[in-house]
Short mmCIF file of C-alpha atoms in Angstrom, two decimals:
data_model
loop_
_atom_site.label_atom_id
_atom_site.label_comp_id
_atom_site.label_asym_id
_atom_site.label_seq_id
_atom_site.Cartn_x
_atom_site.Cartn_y
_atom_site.Cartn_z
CA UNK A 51 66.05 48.91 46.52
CA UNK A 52 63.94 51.87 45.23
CA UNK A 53 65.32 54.18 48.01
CA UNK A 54 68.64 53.31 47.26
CA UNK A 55 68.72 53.98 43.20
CA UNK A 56 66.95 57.16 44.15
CA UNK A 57 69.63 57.77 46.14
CA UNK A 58 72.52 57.04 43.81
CA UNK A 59 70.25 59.27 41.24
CA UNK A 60 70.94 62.39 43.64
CA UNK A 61 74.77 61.43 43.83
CA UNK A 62 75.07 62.03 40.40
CA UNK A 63 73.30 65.41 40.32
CA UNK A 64 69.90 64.45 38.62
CA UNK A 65 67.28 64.24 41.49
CA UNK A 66 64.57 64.37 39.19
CA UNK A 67 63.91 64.69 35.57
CA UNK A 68 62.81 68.25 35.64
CA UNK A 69 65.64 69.48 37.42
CA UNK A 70 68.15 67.62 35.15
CA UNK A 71 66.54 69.23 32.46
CA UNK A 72 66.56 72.62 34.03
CA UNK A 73 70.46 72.18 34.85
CA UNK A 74 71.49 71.06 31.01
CA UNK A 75 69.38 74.78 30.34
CA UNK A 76 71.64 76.18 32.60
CA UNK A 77 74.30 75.22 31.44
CA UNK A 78 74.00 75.91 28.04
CA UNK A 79 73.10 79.13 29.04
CA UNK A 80 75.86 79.80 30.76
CA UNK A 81 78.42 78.67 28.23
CA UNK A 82 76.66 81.00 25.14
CA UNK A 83 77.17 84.06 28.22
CA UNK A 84 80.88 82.53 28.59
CA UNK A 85 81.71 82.87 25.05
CA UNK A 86 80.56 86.11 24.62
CA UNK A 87 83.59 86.81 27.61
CA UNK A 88 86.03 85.12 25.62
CA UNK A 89 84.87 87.13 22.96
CA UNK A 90 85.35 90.18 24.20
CA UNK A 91 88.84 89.34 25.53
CA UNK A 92 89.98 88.17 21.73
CA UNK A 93 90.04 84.30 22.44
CA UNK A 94 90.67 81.94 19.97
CA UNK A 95 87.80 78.90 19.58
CA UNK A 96 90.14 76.59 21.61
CA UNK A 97 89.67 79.77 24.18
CA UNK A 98 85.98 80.38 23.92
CA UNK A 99 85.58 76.88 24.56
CA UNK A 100 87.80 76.19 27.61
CA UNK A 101 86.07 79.69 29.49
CA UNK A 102 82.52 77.48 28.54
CA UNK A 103 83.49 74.55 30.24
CA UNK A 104 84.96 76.41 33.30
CA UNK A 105 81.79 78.54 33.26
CA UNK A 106 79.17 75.83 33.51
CA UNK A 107 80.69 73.42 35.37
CA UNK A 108 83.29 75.03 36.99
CA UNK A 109 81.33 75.53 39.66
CA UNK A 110 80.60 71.85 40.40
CA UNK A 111 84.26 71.05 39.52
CA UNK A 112 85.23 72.93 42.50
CA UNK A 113 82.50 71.53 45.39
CA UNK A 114 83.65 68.34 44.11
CA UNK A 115 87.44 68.89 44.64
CA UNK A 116 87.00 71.07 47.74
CA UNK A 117 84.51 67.81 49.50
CA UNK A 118 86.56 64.97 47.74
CA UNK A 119 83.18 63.78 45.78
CA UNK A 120 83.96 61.76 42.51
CA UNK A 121 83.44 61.14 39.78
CA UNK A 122 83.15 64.90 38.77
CA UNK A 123 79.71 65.50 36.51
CA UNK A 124 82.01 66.08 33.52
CA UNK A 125 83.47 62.76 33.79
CA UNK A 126 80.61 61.08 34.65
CA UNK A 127 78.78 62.59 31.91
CA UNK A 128 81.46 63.57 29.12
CA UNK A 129 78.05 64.80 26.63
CA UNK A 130 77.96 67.61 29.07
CA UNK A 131 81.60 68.94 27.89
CA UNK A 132 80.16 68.56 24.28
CA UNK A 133 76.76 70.61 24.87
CA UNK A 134 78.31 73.60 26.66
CA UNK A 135 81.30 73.66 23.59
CA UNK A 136 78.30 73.50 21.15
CA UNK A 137 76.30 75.65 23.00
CA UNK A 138 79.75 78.06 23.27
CA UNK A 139 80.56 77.94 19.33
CA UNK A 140 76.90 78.61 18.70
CA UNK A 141 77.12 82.14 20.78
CA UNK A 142 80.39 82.76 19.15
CA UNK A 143 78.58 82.20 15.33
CA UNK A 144 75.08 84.75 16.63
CA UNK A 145 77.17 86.93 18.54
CA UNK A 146 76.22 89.55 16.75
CA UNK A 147 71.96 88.81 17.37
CA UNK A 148 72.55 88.01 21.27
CA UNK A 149 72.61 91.67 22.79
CA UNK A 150 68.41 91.38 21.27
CA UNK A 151 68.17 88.25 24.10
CA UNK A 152 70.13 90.20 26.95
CA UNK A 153 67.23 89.94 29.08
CA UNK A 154 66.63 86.09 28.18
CA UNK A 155 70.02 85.16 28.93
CA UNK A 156 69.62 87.20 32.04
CA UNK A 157 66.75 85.59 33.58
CA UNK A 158 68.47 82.28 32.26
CA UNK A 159 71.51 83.02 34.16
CA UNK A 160 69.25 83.83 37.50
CA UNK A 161 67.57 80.31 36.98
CA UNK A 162 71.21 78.33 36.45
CA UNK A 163 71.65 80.43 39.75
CA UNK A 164 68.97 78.59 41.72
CA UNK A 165 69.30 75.31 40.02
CA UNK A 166 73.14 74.60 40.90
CA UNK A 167 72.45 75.76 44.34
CA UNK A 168 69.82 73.32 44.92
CA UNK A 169 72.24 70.89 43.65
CA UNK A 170 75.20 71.59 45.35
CA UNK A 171 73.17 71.31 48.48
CA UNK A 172 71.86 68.05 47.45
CA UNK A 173 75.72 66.53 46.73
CA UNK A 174 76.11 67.65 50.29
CA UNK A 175 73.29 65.91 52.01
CA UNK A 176 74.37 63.11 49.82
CA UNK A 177 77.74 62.89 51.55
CA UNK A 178 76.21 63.85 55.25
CA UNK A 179 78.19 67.31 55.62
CA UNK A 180 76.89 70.08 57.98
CA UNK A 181 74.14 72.28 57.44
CA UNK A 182 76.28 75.02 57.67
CA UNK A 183 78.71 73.47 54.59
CA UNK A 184 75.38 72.12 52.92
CA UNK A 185 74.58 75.95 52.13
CA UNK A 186 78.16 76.59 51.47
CA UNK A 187 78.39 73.74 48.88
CA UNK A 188 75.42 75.14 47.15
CA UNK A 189 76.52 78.64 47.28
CA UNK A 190 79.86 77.58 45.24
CA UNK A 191 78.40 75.32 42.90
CA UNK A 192 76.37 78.91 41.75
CA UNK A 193 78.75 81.00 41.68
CA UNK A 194 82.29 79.24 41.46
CA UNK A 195 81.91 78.86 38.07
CA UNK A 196 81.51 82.99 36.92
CA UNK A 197 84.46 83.77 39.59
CA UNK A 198 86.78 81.68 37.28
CA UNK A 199 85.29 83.41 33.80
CA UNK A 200 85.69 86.76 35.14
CA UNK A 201 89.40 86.09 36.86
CA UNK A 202 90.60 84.13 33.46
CA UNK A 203 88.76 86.99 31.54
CA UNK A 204 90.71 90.09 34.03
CA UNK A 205 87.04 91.35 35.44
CA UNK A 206 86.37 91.49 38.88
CA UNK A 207 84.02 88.68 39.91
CA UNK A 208 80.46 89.52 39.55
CA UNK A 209 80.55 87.49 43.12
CA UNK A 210 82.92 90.35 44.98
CA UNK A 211 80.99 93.37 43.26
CA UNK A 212 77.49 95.16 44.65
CA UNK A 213 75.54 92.78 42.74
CA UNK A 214 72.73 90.08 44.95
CA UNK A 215 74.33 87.00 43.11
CA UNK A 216 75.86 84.98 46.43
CA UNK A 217 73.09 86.38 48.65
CA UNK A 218 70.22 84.83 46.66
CA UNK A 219 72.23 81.43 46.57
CA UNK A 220 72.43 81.36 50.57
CA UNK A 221 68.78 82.34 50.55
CA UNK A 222 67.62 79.49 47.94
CA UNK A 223 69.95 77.38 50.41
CA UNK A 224 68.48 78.29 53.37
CA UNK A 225 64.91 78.45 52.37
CA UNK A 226 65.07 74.78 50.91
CA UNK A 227 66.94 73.36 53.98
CA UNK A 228 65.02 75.19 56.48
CA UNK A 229 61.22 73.46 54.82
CA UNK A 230 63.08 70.16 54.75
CA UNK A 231 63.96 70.45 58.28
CA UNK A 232 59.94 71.54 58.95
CA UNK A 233 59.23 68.21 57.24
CA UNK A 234 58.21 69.46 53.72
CA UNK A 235 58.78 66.98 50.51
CA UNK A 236 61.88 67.33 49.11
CA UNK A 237 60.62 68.00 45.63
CA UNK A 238 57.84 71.01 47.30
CA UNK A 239 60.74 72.77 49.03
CA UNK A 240 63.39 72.41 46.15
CA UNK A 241 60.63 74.38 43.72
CA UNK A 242 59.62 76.87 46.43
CA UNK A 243 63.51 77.75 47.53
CA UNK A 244 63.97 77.97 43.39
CA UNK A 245 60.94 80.21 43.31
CA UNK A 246 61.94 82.57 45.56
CA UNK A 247 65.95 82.60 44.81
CA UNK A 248 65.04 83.41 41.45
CA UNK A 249 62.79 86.09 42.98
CA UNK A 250 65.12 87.50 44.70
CA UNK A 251 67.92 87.32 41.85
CA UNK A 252 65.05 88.84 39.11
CA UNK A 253 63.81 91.83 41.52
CA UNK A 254 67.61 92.72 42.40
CA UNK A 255 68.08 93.07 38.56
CA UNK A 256 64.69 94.99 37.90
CA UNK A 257 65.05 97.52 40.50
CA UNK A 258 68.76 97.86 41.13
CA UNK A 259 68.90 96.03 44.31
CA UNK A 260 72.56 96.16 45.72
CA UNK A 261 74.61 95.27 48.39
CA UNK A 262 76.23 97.25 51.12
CA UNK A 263 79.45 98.17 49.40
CA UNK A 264 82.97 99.08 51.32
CA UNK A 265 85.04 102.11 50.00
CA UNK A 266 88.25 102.89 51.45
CA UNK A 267 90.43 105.75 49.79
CA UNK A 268 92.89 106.95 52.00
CA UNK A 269 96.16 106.37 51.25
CA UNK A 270 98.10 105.58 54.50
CA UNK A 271 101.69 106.91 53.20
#
């Protein structure tokens, strides 16, 4: 009976206290950077609001409709559509203080990184999917969310520029599948993949770490 509550627990995205806790950070951290987007693209409240919710759980939103898993986390949780507006209105009120907490928000936005990747892959173990769509589920649930902000806001997606954003999801993917499948605790390999996605995301930042990029000119008329 144990087993099996534990079990519902990770169907509804909070495998353990700590990491519940360290999503609800994320995703109030990722609705104040959302509303600062809005911001800057003239948005009314109802507007700052909407590019919150699609920011911080957009990403979920769209694992869950892609793999047919419901209730989304939204639903299931409506308090979560009420932190990220608060959390939203709050950035829009500061605005003007936030640029002094660029780097927090940074390093914020490289843990909500790790954190929905681990639990993307989780909803996919949950629902017995393939390794190979286990690391794809947790690469959307980190980075669906800031493709929709930046193609409702008119940017390109941080996800399609020369940033390491997707690349350190598919590593914290890989690295926390691959010590399950060596037989490591769940809990020991979810903290080291986190430890060294957010590594990987926090080093790419600090020393201007990019990917390979692709530019074509030539105009074939």
């Amino acid at each position: 009976m144990y087993i099996c509550a534990l079990k519902a627990i990770f169907v509804k995205q909070i495998p353990i206290p700590m990491l519940h806790i360290l999503y609800i950070i994320a995703i109030i951290a990722e609705a104040m950077t959302a509303a600062l987007s809005a911001g800057r693209r003239d948005m009314d409240w109802v507007g700052v609001c909407i590019i919150a919710w699609v920011t911080a759980l957009g990403g979920g939103t769209v694992r869950n409709i892609l793999f047919n898993h419901y209730p989304m986390s939204w639903v299931e949780h409506p308090e979560y559509l009420l932190i990220t507006a608060a959390a939203a209105i709050l950035a829009a009120v500061i605005a003007r203080f936030m640029s002094k907490m660029k780097t927090l928000f940074l390093y914020l936005d490289a843990l909500g990184l790790v954190v929905f990747t681990i639990i993307g892959c989780q909803v996919a173990q949950a629902i017995n999917l393939p390794t190979t769509i286990i690391m794809l589920s947790g690469m959307i649930t980190g980075c669906a969310g800031g493709v929709l902000r930046d193609v409702l806001c008119n940017e390109v997606p941080l996800l399609f520029r020369k940033e390491i954003y997707a690349s350190a999801a598919i590593v914290t993917g890989a690295v926390f599948l691959g010590l399950e499948y060596l037989g490591v605790s769940e809990v020991i390999a979810m903290v080291i993949a986190c430890v060294i996605g957010l590594a990987l995301r926090l080093l790419s930042i600090r020393y201007n770490w990019q990917m390979p990029k692709f530019v074509y000119r030539e105009e074939w008329h």
